[in-house]
Coordinates of C-alpha atoms and ligand atoms in Angstrom, one line a residue:
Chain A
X15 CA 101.9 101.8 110.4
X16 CA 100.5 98.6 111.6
X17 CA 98.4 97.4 108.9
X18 CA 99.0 99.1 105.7
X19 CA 100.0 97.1 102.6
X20 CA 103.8 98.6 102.4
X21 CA 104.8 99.2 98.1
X22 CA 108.2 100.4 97.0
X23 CA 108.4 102.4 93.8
X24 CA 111.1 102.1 91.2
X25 CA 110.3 103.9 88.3
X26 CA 113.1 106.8 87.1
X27 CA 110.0 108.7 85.0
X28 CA 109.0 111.9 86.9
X29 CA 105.3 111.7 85.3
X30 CA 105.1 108.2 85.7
X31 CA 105.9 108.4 89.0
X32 CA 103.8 110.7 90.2
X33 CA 100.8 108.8 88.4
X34 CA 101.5 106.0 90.7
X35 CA 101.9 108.0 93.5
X36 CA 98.4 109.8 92.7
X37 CA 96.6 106.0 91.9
X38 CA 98.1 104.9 95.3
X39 CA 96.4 107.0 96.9
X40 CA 93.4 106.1 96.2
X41 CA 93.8 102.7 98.1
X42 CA 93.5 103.4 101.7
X43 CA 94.8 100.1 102.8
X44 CA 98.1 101.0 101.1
X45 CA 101.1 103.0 101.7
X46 CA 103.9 103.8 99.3
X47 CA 106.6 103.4 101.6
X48 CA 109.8 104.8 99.6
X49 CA 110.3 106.0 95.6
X50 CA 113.5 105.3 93.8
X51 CA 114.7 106.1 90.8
X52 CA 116.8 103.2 90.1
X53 CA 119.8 104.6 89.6
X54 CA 121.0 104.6 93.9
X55 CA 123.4 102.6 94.4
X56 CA 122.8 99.2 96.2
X57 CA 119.3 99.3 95.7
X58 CA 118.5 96.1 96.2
X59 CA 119.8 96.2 100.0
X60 CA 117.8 99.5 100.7
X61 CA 114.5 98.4 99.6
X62 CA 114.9 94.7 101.8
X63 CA 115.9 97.2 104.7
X64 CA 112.4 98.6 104.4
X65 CA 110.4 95.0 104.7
X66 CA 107.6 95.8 101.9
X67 CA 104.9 93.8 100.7
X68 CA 105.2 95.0 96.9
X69 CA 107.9 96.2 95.0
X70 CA 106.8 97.5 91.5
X71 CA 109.3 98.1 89.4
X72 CA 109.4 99.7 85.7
X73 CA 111.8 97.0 83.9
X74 CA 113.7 100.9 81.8
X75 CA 114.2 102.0 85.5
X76 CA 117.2 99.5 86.0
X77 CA 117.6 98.5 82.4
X78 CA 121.4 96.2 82.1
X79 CA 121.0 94.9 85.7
X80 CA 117.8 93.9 85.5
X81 CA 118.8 90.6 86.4
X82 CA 121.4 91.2 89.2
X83 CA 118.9 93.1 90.8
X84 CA 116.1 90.9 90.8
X85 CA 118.5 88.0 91.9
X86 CA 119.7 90.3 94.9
X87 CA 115.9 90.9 95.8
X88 CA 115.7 87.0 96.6
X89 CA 112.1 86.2 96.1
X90 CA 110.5 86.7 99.3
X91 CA 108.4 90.0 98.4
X92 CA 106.3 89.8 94.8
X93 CA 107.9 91.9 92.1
X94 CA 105.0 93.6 90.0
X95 CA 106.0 94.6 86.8
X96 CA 105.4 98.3 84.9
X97 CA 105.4 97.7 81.4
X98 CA 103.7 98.6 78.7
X99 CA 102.7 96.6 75.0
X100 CA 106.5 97.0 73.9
X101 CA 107.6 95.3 76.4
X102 CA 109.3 91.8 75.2
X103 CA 107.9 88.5 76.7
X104 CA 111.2 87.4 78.4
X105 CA 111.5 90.4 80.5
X106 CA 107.4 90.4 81.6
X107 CA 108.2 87.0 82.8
X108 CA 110.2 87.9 85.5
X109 CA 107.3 89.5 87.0
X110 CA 104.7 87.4 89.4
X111 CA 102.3 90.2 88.7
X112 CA 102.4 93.1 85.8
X113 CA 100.4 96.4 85.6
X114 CA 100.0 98.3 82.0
X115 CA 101.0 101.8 82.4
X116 CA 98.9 102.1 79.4
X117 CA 95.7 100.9 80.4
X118 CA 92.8 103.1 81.5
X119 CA 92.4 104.6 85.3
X120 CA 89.8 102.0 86.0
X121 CA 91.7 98.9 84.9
X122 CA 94.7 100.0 86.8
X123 CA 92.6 100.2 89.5
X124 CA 90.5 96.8 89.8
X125 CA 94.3 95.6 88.7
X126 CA 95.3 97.1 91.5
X127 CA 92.5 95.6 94.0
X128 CA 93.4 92.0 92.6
X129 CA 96.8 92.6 93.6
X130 CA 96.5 94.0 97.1
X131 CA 93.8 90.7 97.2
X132 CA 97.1 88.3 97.0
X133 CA 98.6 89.5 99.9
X134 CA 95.6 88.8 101.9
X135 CA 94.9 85.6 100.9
X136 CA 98.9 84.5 100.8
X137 CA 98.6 85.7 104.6
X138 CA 95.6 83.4 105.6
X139 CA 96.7 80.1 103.8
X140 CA 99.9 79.9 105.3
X141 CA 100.3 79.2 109.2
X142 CA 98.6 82.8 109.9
X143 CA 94.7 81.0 109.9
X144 CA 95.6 78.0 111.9
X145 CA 95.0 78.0 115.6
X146 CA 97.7 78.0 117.5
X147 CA 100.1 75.0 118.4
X148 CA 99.9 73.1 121.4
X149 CA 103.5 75.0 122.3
X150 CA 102.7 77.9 121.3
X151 CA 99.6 78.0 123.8
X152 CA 102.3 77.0 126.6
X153 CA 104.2 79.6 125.7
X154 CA 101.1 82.2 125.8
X155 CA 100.0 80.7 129.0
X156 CA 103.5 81.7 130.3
X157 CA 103.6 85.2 128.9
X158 CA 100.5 86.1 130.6
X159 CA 101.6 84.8 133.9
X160 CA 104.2 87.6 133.6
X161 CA 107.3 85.4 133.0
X162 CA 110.0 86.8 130.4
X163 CA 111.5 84.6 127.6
X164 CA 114.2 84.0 129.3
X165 CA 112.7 82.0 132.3
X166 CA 110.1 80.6 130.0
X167 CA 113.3 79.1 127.9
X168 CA 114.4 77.9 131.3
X169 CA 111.5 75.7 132.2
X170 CA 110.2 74.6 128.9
X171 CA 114.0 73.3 128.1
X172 CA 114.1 75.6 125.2
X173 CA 116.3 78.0 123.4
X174 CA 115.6 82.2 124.1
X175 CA 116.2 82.2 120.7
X176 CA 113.0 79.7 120.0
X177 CA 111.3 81.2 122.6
X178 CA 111.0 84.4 120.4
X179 CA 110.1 82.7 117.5
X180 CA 107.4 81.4 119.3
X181 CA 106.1 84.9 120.5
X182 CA 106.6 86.2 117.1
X183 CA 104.2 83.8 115.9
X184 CA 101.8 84.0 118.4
X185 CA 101.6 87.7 117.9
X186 CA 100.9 86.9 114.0
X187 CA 98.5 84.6 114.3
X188 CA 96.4 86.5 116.7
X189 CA 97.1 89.9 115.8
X190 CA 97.6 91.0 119.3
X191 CA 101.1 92.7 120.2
X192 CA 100.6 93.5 124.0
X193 CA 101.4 91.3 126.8
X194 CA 98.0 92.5 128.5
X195 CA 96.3 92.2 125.0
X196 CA 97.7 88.4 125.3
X197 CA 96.0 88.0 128.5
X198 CA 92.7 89.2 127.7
X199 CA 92.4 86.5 124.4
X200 CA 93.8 84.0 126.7
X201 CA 91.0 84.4 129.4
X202 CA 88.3 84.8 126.6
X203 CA 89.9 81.2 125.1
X204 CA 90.2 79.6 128.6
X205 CA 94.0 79.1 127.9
X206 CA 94.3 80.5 131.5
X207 CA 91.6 81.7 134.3
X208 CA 91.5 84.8 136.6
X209 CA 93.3 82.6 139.4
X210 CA 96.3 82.1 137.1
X211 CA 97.0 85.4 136.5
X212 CA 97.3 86.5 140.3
X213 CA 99.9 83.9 140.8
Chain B
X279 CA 96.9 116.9 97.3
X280 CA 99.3 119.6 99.0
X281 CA 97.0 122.1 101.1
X282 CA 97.9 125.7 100.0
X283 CA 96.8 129.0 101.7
X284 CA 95.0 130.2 98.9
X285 CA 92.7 127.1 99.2
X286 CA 88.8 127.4 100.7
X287 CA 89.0 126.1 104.0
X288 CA 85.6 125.0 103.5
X289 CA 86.8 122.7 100.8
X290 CA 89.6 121.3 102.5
X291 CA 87.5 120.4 105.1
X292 CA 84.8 118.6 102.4
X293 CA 87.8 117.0 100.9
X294 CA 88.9 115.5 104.5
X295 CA 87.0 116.1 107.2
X296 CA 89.1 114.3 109.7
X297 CA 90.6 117.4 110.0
X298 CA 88.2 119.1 111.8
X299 CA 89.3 118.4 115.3
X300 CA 93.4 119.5 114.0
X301 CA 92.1 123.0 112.9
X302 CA 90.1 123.0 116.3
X303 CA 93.8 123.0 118.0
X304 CA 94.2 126.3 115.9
X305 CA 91.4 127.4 117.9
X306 CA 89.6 127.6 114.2
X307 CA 86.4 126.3 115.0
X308 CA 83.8 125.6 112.2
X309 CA 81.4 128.4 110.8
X310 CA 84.5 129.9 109.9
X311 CA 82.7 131.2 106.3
X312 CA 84.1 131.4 103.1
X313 CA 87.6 132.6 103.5
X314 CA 90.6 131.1 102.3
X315 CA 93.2 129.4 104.8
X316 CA 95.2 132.5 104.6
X317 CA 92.3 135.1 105.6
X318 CA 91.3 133.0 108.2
X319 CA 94.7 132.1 109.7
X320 CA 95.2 136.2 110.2
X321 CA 91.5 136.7 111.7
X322 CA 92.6 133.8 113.9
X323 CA 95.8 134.9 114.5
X324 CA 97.4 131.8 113.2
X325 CA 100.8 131.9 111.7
X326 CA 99.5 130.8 108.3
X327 CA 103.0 128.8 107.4
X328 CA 103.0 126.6 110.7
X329 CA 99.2 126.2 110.1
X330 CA 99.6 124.6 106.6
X331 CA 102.7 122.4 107.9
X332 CA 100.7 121.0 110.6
X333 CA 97.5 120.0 108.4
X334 CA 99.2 118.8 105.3
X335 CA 101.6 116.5 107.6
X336 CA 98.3 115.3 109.0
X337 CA 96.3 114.9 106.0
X338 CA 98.8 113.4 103.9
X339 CA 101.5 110.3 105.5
X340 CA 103.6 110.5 102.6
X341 CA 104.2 114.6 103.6
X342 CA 107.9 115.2 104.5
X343 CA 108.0 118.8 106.1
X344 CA 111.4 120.4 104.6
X345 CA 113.7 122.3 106.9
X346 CA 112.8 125.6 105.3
X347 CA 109.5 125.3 106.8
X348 CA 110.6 125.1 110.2
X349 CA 110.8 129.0 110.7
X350 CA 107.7 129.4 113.1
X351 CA 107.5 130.0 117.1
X352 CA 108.5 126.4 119.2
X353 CA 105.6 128.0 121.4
X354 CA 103.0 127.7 118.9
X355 CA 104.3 123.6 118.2
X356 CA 103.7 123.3 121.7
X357 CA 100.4 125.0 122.1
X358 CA 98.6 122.8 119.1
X359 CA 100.8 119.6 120.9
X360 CA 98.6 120.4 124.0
X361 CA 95.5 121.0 123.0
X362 CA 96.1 117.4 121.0
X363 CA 96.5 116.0 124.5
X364 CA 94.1 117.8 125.8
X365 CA 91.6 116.2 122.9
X366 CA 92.9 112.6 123.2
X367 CA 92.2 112.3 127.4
X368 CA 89.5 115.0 127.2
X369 CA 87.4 113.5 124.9
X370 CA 88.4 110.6 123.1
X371 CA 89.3 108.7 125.7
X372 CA 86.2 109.2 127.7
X373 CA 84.1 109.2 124.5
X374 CA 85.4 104.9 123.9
X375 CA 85.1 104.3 127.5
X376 CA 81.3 105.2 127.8
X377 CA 81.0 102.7 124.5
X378 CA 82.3 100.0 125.7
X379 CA 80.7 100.6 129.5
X380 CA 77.7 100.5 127.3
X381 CA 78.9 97.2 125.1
X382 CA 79.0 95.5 128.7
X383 CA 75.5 96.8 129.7
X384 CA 74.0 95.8 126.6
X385 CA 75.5 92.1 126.5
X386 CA 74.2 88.8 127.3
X387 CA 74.6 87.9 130.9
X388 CA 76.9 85.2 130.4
X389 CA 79.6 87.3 128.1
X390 CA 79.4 90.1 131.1
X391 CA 83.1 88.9 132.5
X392 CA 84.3 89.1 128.9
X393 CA 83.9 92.7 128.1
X394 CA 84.6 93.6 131.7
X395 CA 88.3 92.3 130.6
X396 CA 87.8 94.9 127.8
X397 CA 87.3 97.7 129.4
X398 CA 90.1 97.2 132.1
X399 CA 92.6 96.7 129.2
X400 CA 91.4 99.6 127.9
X401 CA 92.0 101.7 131.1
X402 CA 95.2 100.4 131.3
X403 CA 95.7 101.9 128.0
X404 CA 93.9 104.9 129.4
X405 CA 96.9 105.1 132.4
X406 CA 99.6 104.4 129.5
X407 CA 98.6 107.1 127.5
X408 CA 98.4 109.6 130.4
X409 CA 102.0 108.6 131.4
X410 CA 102.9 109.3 128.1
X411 CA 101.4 112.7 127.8
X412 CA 102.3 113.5 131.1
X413 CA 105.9 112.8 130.8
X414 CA 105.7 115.6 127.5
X415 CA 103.9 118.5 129.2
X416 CA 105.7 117.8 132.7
X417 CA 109.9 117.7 130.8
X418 CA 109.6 118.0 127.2
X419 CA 107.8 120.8 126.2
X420 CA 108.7 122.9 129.4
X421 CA 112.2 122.2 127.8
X422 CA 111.7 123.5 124.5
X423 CA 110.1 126.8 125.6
X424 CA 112.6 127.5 128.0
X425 CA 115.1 127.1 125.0
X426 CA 112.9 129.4 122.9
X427 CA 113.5 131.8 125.6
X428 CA 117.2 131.2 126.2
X429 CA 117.2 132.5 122.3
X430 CA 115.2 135.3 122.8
X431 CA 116.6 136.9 125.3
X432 CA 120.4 135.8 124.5
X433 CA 121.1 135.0 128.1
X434 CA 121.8 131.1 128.6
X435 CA 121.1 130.3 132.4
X436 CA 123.5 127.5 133.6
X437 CA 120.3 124.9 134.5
X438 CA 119.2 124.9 131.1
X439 CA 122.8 124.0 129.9
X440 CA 123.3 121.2 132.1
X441 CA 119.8 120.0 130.9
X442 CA 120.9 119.8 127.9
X443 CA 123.8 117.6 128.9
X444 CA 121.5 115.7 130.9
X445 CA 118.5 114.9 128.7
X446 CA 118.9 116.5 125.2
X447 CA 116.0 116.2 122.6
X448 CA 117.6 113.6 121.0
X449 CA 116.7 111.2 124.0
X450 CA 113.5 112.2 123.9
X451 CA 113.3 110.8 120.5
X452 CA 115.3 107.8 121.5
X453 CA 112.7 107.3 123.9
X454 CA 109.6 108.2 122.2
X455 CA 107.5 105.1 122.0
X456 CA 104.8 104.1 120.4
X457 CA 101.1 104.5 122.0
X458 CA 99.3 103.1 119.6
X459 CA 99.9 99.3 119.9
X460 CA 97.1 98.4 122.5
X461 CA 94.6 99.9 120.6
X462 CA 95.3 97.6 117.3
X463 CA 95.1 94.7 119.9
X464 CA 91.7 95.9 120.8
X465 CA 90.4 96.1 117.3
X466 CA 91.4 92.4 117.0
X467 CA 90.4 92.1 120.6
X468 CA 86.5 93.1 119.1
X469 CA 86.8 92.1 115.7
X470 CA 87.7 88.3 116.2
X471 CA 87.0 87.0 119.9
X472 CA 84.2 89.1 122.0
X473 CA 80.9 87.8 121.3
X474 CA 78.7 90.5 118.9
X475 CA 76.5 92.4 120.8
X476 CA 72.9 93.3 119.1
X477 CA 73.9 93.6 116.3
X478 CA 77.2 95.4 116.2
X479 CA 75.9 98.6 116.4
X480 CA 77.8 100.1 119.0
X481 CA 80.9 97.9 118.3
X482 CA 81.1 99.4 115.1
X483 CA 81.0 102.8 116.7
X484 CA 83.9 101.7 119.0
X485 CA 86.1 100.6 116.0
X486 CA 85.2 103.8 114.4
X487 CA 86.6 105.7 117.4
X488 CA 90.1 103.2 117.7
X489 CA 90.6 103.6 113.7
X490 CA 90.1 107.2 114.1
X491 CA 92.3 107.7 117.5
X492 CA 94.9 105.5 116.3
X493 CA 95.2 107.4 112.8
X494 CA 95.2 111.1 115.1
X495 CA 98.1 109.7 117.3
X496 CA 99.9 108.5 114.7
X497 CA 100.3 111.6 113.1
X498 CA 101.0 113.1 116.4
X499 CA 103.6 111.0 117.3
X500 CA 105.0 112.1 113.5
X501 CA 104.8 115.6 114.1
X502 CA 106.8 115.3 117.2
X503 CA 109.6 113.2 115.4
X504 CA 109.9 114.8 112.7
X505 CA 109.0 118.7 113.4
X506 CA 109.7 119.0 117.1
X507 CA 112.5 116.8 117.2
X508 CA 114.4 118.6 114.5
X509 CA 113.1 122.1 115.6
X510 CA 114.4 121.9 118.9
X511 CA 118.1 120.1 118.0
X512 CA 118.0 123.5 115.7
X513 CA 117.5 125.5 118.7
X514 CA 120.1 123.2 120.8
X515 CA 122.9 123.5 118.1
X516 CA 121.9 127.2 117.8
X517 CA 122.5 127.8 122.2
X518 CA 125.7 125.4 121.9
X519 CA 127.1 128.5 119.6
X520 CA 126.4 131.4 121.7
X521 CA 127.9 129.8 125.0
Ligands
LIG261 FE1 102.5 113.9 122.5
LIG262 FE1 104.4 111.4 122.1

């Protein structure tokens, strides 16, 4: 689902649960990847499997390992608290962001809104804004003339394995996947002209 | 929300009207009146069940069809996947590339080349997507109605074994890939690098038409992973038995 903000759910209340489910959906840009309950077993691995951008997690649904498993998580993806006014201060500061499950629709909501606003602007101050790197337009001009990572790892001297990376990036900084859609932005930039391509 | 058969059709529509063009594949087309789904499904002739499967999978992403739903004719899957091709290079298709013909026409002289590049990447799309489709209504679903037969009729013909040997349904879904990729590029493709064209108007119509393709295929592509695919490896397990 190229796109959507990707949240995983661990919250072991039915109700609950289904509130979250129901509040998601009023976010278009967002998609509640998977629900757990917190009691599967290796938890932690499953939910890095599925890559999300959010995990929001009800502190009860894990209650002694609470720790373990937030250590396991690493601290790549954002952990976003469920609690509620009971909750003690040592466990809310685990959390980089916390939701109230007892506050009103509307605060959950423009709660909500700030949150999903993060991962935006996390995206844009990191490399994803800058243009792209002197290699990195070598590497697109390659790409377009049809050459395949491994020849361009052959004549730029470089590993496959960087070569990739490269691409990767490329791809993330322009938002364009295709090999033809990475032709058409580097002939609308001038990284290459119509004679290029034909080569 | 779940979609029930007691519902108003008229208010699922008003709740989301993107499915219009699904209950068009139905051959439900719109002053349908004031029934529910389930009187209109029998004036249709609509097998009410596989009706409510196919719209609530396509309303809602988070919908996971369970196996006890899967009791409905392959040949009725097939139909609505074919009049969903049918719709895609019918009329979408044609309906984006008139736009951006008319993008080209309507921009400055100097930016002609530039959306010239943008509509040939988008008929190479156009050639993608009809391979795709093609290589479904030309193997894949000829495949599964023959099955649907071979269970019918309790009589398994030797070619449709060895098919099975050679290219089961489970390749298919090996090799199902995803069409939807060059369209994303061409919404970055409009919404970063081509110049704006007087004022956006028909740009914004364009991205209305790749947001709403891209959503339809997308829940296309899930319907045939996760209702054909298992369907027909049902059907596959059940021919294994009798032979
Ligand atoms: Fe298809
Ligand atoms: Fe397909």
């Amino acid at each position: 689902m190229a796109g959507k903000i990707s949240i995983v759910l661990i919250e072991h209340s039915y109700l609950l649960r289904a509130g979250m489910e129901s509040l998601l959906m009023e976010l278009p840009e967002v998609q509640l990847t998977e629900v757990f309950d917190g009691s599967e077993k290796r938890l932690a691995e499953k939910i890095l499997h599925l890559k999300p951008d959010f995990i929001m997690i009800n502190p009860k649904s894990v209650r002694d390992s609470l720790n373990s498993f937030i250590r396991s998580l690493g601290n790549e993806v954002p952990l976003t608290g469920l609690i509620d006014e009971n909750t003690p201060p040592e466990i809310r500061g685990k959390f980089k962001h916390i939701l109230v499950i007892t506050d009103s629709k509307y605060d959950l909501l423009n709660r909500m809104h700030k949150l999903i606003g993060t991962h935006y602007t996390k995206k844009s101050d990191s490399h994803e804004s800058r243009p792209l790197s002197e290699r990195e337009t070598t590497v697109l001009k390659h790409v377009t003339q049809g050459m395949t990572n491994q020849e361009i790892a052959e004549k730029l001297f470089l590993s496959v394995h960087t070569v990739t990376t490269h691409r990767k990036n490329i791809t993330k900084k322009l938002g364009i996947k295709t090999v033809s859609g990475l032709t058409v932005y580097a002939l609308l930039n001038k990284v290459i002209d119509m004679r290029e391509i034909n080569q | 929300m779940r979609i029930e058969k007691d519902m108003k059709l008229a208010d699922v529509i008003h709740h989301d009207f993107n499915l219009i063009p699904v209950i068009n594949r139905f051959g439900i087309q719109l002053g349908f009146g004031d029934g529910t789904i389930e009187q209109i499904c029998k004036e249709q002739n609509v097998n009410t069940a596989f009706f409510l499967l196919i719209i609530n999978t396509y309303h809602d992403p988070q919908y996971f069809p369970k196996k006890h739903l899967q009791s409905f004719p392959a040949g009725s899957l097939v139909a609505y996947l074919h009049n969903a091709h049918e719709y895609y290079l019918e009329q979408k298709i044609p309906e984006i590339k008139k736009l951006i013909t008319k993008l080209t026409e309507e921009s400055d002289e100097k930016h002609k080349d530039n959306f010239k590049l943008a509509l040939n990447f988008f008929e190479e799309y156009e050639r993608e997507l009809t391979a795709h489709i093609d290589r479904e209504e030309t193997s894949v679903y000829p495949y599964v109605v023959e099955l649907e037969k071979v269970i019918e009729t309790g009589a398994t013909p030797k070619k449709v074994l060895a098919r099975m040997q050679s290219y089961s349904i489970a390749d298919y879904e090996d090799e199902h890939e995803n069409v939807e990729e060059k369209l994303y590029d061409l919404k970055n493709l409009i919404i970063k690098y081509l110049p704006s064209v007087q004022k956006d108007v028909i740009s914004y119509k364009i991205l209305r038409e790749l947001f709403d393709l891209e959503r339809d295929l997308r829940e296309h592509a899930r319907i045939e992973d996760m209702i054909l695919v298992p369907k027909v490896e049902a059907m596959e397990f059940t021919i294994r038995k009798m032979s």
